[in-house]
XYZ file of C-alpha atoms in Angstrom:
529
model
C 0.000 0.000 0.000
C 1.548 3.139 -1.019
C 2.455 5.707 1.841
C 1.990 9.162 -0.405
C -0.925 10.765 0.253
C -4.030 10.655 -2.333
C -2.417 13.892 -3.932
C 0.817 12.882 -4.795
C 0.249 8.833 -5.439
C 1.754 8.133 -8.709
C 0.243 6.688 -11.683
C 1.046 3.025 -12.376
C -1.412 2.488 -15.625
C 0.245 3.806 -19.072
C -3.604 4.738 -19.034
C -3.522 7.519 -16.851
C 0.314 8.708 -16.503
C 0.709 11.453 -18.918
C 4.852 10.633 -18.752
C 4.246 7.056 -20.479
C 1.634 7.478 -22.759
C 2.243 6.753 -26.093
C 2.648 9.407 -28.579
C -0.663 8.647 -30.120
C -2.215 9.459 -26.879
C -1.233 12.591 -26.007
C -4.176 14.989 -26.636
C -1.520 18.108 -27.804
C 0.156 15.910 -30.602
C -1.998 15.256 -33.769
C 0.864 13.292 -35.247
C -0.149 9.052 -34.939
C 2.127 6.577 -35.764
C 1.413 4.038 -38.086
C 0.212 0.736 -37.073
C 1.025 -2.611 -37.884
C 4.651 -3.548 -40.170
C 5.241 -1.779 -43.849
C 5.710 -4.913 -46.415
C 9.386 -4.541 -45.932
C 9.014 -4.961 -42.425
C 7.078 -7.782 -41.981
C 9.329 -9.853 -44.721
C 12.573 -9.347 -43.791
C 12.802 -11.138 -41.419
C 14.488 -15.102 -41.179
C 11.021 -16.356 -40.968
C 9.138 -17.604 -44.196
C 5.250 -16.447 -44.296
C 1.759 -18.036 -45.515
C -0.895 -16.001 -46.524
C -2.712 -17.120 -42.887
C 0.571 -16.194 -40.926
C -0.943 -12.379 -41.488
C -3.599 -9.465 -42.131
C -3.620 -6.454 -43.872
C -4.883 -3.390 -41.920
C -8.089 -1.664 -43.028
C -7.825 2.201 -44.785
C -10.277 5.060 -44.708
C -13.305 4.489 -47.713
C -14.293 7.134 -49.895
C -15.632 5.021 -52.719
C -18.010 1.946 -53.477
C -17.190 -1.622 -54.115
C -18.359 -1.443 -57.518
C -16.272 1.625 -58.085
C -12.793 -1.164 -57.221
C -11.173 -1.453 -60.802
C -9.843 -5.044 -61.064
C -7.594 -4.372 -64.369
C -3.951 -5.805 -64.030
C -0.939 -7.068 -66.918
C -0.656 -10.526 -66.737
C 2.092 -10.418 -68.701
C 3.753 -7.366 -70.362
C 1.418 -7.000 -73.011
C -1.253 -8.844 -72.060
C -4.066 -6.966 -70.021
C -7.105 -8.211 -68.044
C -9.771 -7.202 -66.564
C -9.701 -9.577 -63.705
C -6.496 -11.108 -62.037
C -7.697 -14.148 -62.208
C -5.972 -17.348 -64.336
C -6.716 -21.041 -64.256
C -3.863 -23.417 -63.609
C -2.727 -25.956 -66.449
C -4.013 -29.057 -65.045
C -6.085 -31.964 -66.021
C -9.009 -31.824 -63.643
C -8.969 -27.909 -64.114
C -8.645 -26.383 -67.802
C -9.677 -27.552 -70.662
C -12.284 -24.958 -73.411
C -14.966 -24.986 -71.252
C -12.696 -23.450 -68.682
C -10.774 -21.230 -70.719
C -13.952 -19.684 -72.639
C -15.513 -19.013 -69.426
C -12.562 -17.137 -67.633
C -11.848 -15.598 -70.624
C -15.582 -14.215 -71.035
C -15.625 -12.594 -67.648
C -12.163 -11.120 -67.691
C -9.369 -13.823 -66.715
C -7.538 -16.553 -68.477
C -7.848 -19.721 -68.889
C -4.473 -22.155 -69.291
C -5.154 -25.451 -70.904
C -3.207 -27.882 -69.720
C -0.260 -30.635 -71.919
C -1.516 -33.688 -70.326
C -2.498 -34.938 -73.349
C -1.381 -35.372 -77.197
C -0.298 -32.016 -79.054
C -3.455 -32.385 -81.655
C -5.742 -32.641 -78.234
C -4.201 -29.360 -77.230
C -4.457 -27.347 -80.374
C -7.677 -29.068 -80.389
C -9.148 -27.271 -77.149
C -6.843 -23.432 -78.327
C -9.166 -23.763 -81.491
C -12.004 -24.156 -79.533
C -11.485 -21.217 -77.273
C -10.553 -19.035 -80.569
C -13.837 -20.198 -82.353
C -16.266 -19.536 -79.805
C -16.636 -15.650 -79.929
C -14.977 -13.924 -82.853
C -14.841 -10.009 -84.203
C -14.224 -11.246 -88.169
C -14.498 -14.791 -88.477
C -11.230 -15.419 -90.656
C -11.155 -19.046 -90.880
C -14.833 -20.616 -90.966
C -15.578 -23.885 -91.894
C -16.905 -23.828 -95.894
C -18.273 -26.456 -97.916
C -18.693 -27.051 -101.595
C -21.803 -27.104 -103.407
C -21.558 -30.936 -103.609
C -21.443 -31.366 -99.911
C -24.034 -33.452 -98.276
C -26.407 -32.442 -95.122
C -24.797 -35.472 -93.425
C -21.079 -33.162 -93.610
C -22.954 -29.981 -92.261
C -24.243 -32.014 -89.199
C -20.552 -33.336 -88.714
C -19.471 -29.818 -88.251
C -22.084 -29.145 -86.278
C -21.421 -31.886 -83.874
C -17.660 -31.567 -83.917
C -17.331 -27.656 -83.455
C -21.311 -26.181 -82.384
C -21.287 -24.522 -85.686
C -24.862 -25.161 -87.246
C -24.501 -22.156 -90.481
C -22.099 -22.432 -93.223
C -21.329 -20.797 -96.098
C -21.257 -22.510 -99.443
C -18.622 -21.615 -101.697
C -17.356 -22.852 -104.837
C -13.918 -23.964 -103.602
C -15.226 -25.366 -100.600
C -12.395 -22.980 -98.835
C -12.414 -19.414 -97.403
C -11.365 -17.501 -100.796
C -13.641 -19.348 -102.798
C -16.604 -17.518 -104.659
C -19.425 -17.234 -102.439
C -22.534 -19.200 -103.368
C -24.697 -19.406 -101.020
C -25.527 -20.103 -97.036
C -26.805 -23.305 -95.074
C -28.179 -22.803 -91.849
C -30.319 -24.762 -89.640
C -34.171 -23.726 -90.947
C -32.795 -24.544 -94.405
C -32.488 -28.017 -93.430
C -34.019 -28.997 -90.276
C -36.564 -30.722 -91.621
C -34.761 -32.106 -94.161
C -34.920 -36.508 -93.539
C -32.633 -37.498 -96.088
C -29.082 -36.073 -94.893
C -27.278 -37.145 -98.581
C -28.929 -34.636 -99.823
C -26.509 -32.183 -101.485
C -26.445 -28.282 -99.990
C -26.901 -26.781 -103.161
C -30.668 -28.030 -102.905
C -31.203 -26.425 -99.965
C -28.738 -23.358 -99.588
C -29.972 -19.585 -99.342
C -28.651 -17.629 -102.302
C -30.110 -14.510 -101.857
C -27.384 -13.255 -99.101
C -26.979 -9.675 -97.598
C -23.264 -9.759 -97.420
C -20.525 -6.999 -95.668
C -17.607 -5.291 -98.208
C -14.014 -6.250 -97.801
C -12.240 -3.083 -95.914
C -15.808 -1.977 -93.934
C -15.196 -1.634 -90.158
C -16.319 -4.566 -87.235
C -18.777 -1.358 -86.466
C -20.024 -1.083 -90.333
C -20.462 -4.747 -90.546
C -22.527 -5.340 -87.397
C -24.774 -2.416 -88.104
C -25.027 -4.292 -91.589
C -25.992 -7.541 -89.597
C -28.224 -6.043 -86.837
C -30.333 -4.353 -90.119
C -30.837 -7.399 -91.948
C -32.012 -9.522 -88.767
C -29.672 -12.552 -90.314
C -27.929 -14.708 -87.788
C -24.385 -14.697 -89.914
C -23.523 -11.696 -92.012
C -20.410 -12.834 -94.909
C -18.195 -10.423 -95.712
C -16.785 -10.544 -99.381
C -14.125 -8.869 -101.884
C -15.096 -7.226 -105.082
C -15.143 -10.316 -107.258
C -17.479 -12.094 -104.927
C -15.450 -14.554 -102.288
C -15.554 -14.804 -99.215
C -12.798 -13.418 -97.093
C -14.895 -13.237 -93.476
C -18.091 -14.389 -91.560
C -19.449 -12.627 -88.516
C -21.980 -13.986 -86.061
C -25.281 -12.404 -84.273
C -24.350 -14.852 -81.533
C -20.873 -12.852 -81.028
C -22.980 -9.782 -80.977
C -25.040 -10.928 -77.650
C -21.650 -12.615 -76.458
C -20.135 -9.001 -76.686
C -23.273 -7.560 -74.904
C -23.441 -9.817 -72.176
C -20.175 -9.958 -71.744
C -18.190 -6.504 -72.310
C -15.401 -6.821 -69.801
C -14.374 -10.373 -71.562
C -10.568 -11.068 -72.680
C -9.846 -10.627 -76.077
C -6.934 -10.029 -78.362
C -6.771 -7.772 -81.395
C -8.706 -9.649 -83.339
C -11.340 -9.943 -81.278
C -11.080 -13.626 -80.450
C -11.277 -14.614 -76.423
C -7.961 -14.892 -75.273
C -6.076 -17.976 -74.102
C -2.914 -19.737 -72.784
C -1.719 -23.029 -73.097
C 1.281 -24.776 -70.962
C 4.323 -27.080 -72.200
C 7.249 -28.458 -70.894
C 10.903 -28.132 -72.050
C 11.607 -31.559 -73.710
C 12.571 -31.005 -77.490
C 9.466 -32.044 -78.538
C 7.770 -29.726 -76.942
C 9.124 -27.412 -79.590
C 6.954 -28.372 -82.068
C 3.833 -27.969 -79.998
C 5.067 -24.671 -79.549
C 4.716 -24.362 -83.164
C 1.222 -26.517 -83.298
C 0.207 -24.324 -80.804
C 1.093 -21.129 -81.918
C -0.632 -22.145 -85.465
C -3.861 -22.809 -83.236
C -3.693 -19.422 -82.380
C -2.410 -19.288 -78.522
C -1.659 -15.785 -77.047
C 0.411 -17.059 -74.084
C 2.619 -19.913 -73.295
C 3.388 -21.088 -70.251
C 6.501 -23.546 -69.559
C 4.899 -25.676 -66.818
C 7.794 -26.818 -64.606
C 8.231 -27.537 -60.546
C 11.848 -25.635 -60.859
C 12.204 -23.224 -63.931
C 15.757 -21.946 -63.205
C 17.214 -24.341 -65.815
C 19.393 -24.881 -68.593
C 16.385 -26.766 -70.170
C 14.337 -23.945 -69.352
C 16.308 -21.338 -70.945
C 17.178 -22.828 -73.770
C 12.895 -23.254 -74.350
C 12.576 -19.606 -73.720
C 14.865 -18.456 -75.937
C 13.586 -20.421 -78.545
C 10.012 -19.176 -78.102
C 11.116 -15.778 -78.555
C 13.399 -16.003 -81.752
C 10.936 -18.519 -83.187
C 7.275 -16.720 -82.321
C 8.363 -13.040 -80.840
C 4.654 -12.228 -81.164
C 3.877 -14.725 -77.861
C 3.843 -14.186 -74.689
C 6.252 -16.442 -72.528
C 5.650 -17.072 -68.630
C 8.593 -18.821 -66.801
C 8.603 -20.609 -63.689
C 7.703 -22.112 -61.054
C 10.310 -19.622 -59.315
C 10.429 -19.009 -55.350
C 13.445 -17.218 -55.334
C 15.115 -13.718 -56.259
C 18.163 -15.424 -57.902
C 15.709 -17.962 -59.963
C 13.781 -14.654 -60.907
C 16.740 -12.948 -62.402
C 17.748 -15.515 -64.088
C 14.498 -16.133 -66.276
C 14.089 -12.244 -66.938
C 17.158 -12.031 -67.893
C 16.358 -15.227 -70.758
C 13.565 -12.781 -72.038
C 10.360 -14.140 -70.059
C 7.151 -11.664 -70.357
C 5.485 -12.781 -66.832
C 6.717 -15.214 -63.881
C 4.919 -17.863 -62.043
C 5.531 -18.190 -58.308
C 5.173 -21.246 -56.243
C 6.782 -24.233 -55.119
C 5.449 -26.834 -52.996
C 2.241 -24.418 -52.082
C -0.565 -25.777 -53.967
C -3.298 -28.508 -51.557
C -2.116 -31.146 -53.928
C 1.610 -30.707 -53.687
C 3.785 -32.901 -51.585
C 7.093 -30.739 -52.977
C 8.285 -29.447 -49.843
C 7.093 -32.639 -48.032
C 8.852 -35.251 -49.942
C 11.728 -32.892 -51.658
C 12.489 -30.527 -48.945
C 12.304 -27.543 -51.544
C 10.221 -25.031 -52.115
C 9.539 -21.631 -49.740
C 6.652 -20.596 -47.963
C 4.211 -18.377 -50.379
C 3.790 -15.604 -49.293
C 7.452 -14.530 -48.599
C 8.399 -16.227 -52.222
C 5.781 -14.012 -53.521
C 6.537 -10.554 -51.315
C 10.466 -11.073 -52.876
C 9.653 -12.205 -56.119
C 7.654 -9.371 -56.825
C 9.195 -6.785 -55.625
C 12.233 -7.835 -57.362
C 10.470 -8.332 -61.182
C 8.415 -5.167 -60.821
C 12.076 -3.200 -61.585
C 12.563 -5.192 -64.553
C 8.315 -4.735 -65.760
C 7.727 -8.163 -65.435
C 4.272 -8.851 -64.206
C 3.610 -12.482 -61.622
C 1.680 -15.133 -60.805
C 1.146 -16.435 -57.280
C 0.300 -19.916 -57.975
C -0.671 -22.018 -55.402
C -2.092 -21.307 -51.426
C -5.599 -19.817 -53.199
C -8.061 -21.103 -50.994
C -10.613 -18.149 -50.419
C -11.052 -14.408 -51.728
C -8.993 -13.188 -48.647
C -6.368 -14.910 -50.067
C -6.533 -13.692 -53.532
C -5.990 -10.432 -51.756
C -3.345 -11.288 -49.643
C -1.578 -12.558 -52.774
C -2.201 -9.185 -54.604
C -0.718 -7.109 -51.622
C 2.022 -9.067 -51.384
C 2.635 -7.618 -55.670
C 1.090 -10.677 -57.358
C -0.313 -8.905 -60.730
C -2.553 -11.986 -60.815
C -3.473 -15.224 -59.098
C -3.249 -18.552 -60.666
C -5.930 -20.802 -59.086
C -6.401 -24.559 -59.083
C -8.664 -26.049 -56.391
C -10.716 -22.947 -56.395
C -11.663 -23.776 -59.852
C -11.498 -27.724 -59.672
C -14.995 -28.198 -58.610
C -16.488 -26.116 -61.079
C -19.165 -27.064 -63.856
C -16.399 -25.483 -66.368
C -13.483 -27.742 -64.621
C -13.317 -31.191 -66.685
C -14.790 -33.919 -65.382
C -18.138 -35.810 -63.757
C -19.580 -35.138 -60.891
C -19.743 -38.282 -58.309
C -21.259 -38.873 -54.584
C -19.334 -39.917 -51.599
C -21.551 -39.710 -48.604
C -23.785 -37.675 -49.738
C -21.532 -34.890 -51.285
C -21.616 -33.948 -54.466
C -17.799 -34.170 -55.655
C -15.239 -34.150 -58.203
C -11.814 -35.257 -58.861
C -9.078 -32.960 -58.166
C -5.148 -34.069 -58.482
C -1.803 -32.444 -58.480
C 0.433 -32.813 -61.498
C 3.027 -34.564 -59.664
C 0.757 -37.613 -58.487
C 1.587 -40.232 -60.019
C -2.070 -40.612 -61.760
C -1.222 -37.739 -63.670
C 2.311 -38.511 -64.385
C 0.738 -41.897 -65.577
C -2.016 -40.320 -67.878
C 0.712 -37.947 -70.321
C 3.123 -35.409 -70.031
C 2.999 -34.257 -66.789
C 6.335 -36.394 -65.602
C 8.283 -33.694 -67.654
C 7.282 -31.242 -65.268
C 9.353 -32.714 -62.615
C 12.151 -34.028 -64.921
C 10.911 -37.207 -63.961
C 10.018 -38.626 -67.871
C 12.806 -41.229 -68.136
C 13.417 -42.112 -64.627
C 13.146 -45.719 -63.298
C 11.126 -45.190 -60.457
C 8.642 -42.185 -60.729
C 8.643 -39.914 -57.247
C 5.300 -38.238 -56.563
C 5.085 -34.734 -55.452
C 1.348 -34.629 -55.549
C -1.432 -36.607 -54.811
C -5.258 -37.157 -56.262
C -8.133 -36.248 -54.271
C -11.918 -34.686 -54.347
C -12.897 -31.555 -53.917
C -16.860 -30.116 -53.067
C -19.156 -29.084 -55.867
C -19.027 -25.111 -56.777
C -21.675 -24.662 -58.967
C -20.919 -23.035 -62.468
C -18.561 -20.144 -62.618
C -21.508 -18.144 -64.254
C -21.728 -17.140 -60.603
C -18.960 -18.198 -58.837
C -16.672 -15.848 -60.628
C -18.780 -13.021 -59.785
C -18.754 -13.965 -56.152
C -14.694 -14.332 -56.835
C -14.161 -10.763 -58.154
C -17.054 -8.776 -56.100
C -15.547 -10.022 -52.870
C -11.754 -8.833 -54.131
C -13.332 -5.732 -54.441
C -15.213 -5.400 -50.911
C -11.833 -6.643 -49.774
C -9.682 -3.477 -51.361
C -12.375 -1.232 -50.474
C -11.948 -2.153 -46.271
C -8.187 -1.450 -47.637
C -8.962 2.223 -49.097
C -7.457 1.504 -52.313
C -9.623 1.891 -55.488
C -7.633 -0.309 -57.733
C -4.858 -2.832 -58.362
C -2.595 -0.044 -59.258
C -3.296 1.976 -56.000
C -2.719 -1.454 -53.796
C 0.825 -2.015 -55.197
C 1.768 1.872 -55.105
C 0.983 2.238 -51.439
C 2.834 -1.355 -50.770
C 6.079 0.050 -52.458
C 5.698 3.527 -50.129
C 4.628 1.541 -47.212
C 1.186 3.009 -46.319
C -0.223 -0.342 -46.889
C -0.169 -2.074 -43.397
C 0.551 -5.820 -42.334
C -0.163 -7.382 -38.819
C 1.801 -10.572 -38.273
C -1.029 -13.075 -36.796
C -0.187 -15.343 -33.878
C -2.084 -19.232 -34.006
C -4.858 -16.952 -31.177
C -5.410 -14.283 -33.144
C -5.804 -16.817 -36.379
C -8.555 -18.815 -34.242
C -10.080 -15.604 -33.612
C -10.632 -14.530 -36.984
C -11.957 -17.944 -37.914
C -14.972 -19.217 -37.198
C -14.997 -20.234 -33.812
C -16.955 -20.647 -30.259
C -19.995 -22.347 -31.845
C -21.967 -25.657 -31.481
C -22.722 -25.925 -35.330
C -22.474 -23.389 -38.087
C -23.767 -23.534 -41.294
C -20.966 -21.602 -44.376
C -22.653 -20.468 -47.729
C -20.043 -18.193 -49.437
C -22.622 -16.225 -51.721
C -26.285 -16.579 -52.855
């Protein structure tokens, strides 16, 4: 018990001593410090981070959600209007994938686990389903049966063709076959010339995409051809792409108008010539799909992508580290992919003792490329929308996602049951079902190798739904999540990371519990309605 009388007993609580409170609390300072760790601060440490091991700090909102502007370069010349890519793997991109990111903003990476004409096979699909100018449609000749206009129909979804007298794009045009010309048509030998339309409204060579579709939308026709002076046809264009481009105006698409989309390989020599296949298909990115990319097998691949086909985009990796980083830039990459060991499916770090924790690889990675304008990819540790953010403050330019997108209508594919679940199959590229199926054993240099080590394993994961909503759930909870940050764009979250107003708090296993869900008999999750 102190002995000083009530007026001189001193104040123990930082609370109520004016000569120990902090800075922030003294009512004649307006100056506050800054709370939590700059980026540079929380990573520079010894210790290696996950996106759980911490949280970013909320900012002051002047803006709406919807106001957040998601655009980001995936690579250096490639632009999107979501950050969002699909990883190269068997149970996760194939077309249906890839058209479906690509229509609401991402990209879509079809994966080499299969034969090089099965690849270009799924690119061509991609390309075909919305087009500006149509520059390769499927003709026929005059002589061409019904039965060869319901093969392309069944093969590639196309039900209208032209008719020209070649049977090629160049050839005179003759006429047009489309579904009410036929459809009730039993006897499918029948030649098209017996049925065809051959009074055609049809677009001039040299007209704008904005001439022709005015030209379509006025003569209520589903497929407007677009011919030279002496009559042959050198385009088609499509009502359908017209509602595509409506429905969809934020979609991925290259200068010609065609959806955009990637496609991975490995660095065998082979592989060379489905760079070529693929490339002929019509790919706009290429992605060398390898556990460790600093290699002499993966430098001698980039470098021959970019002296062979300069006009495609290259992605290197997986990288984790600065040093593997500088090497690949310096071989002439146009975007990195960062991750080793990260992804739920991969046993890398477990069974190789490589890799580096995520988030850290990611923070340094970054950091480092951004000097050199290279955008990256954090690929692998997506497992929710807070993580897509944590990925994107730590300088990802986009996140590549696998079991996010496995259980997906879009994902490749059937659905099964297991106790009353509604599942599908999900496995990493290194299990040894995959490296049994195709290519995938050149990813981990594993291809000729007597005994076959996994670094990945097969599995299930829950039922999503279609990504006709699930992306929109995706990309409108990135942007609730920079709005608590303050930061209006992708642009404005890296800018205040680099100047360190963007704010990290390291997270101890408590405070992770605590910002779970926690303290309750049962609880019921439903991520969006």
């Amino acid at each position: 018990i102190s002995r000083e009388s009530p007026g001189k007993r001193r104040h123990r609580g930082h609370f109520h001593s004016p000569e120990i409170m902090c800075p922030a609390m003294r009512p004649d300072e307006d100056d506050v410090p800054l709370d939590g760790m700059s980026g540079d601060e929380l990573f520079s440490g010894r210790d290696g981070y996950t996106y759980s091991d911490y949280i970013i700090l909320p900012g002051h909102i002047t803006f709406d959600a919807q106001d957040v502007t998601l655009d980001t370069y995936v690579t250096r010349k490639v632009k999107l209007h979501l950050p969002f890519v699909s990883s190269p793997m068997d149970t996760v991109t194939e077309s249906q994938m890839a058209i479906h990111m690509a229509l609401y903003g991402g990209l879509g990476i079809i994966h080499c686990n299969n034969t090089m004409e099965e690849q270009c096979a799924e690119v061509r699909k991609v390309k075909r389903f919305e087009n500006g100018f149509i520059l390769d449609p499927f003709c026929l000749p005059p002589t061409a049966t019904l039965a060869e206009v319901d093969a392309i129909k069944h093969k590639h979804g196309f039900s209208g063709v032209p008719i020209t007298d070649s049977g090629k794009l160049g050839g005179k045009l003759l006429g047009f076959v489309a579904t009410r010309d036929h459809d009730f048509v039993k006897d499918r030998s029948t030649v098209v010339k017996e049925v065809m339309t051959q009074q055609l409204v049809t677009a001039p060579e040299g007209c704008s995409l904005e001439q022709a579709n005015k030209i379509l939308t006025d003569s209520k026709k589903g497929k407007l051809p677009v011919v030279n002076k002496s009559g042959e046809l050198v385009a088609l264009i499509s009502r359908r792409d017209l509602r595509k481009n409506r429905d969809y105006p934020h979609a991925s698409k290259g200068a010609s108008k065609r959806l955009l989309v990637g496609a991975s390989i490995h660095t065998r020599p082979e592989d060379k010539t489905r760079v070529a296949m693929l490339v002929e298909a019509g790919v706009d990115v290429v992605v060398i799909d390898s556990s460790q990319g600093n290699s002499r097998y993966q430098e001698e691949m980039v470098k021959h992508i970019k002296a062979t086909h300069p006009d495609v985009q290259v992605v290197g990796g997986n990288v984790v580290c600065v040093s593997q980083a500088k090497n690949l830039i310096a071989w002439g990459v146009d975007a990195l992919r960062i991750g080793m060991g990260s992804g739920s499916i991969c046993t890398t770090q477990e069974v190789m003792a490589v890799g580096r924790p995520q988030a850290t690889a990611v923070y340094h990675v970054c950091k480092y490329a951004r000097k050199h304008g290279v955008p990256c990819w954090a690929d692998g540790g997506i497992s929710n929308v807070g993580k897509i953010s944590k990925a994107l403050a730590c300088g990802a330019s986009a996140v590549m996602m696998g079991s996010m997108l496995a259980g997906t209508d879009e994902a490749p594919g059937e659905y099964f049951y297991k106790d009353g679940v509604r599942l599908k199959t999900y496995r990493g590229m290194g299990s040894i079902d995959a490296m049994s199926k195709g290519t995938s054993a050149d990813r981990y240099f594993s291809t000729d190798a007597a005994v076959r080590v996994a670094q990945g394993v097969s599995g299930a994961v829950a039922d999503k739904g279609s990504l006709k909503r699930y992306l929109p759930y995706l990309s409108t909870g990135l942007r609730h999540s920079l709005q608590d940050m303050g930061l209006q764009s992708c642009e404005a979250l890296w800018a205040a990371l680099a100047d360190g107003t963007l704010r990290f708090q390291q997270r101890t296993s408590g405070a992770q519990a605590e910002g779970s869900i926690h303290n309750l008999l049962h609880a019921k999750k439903k991520d969006f309605s």
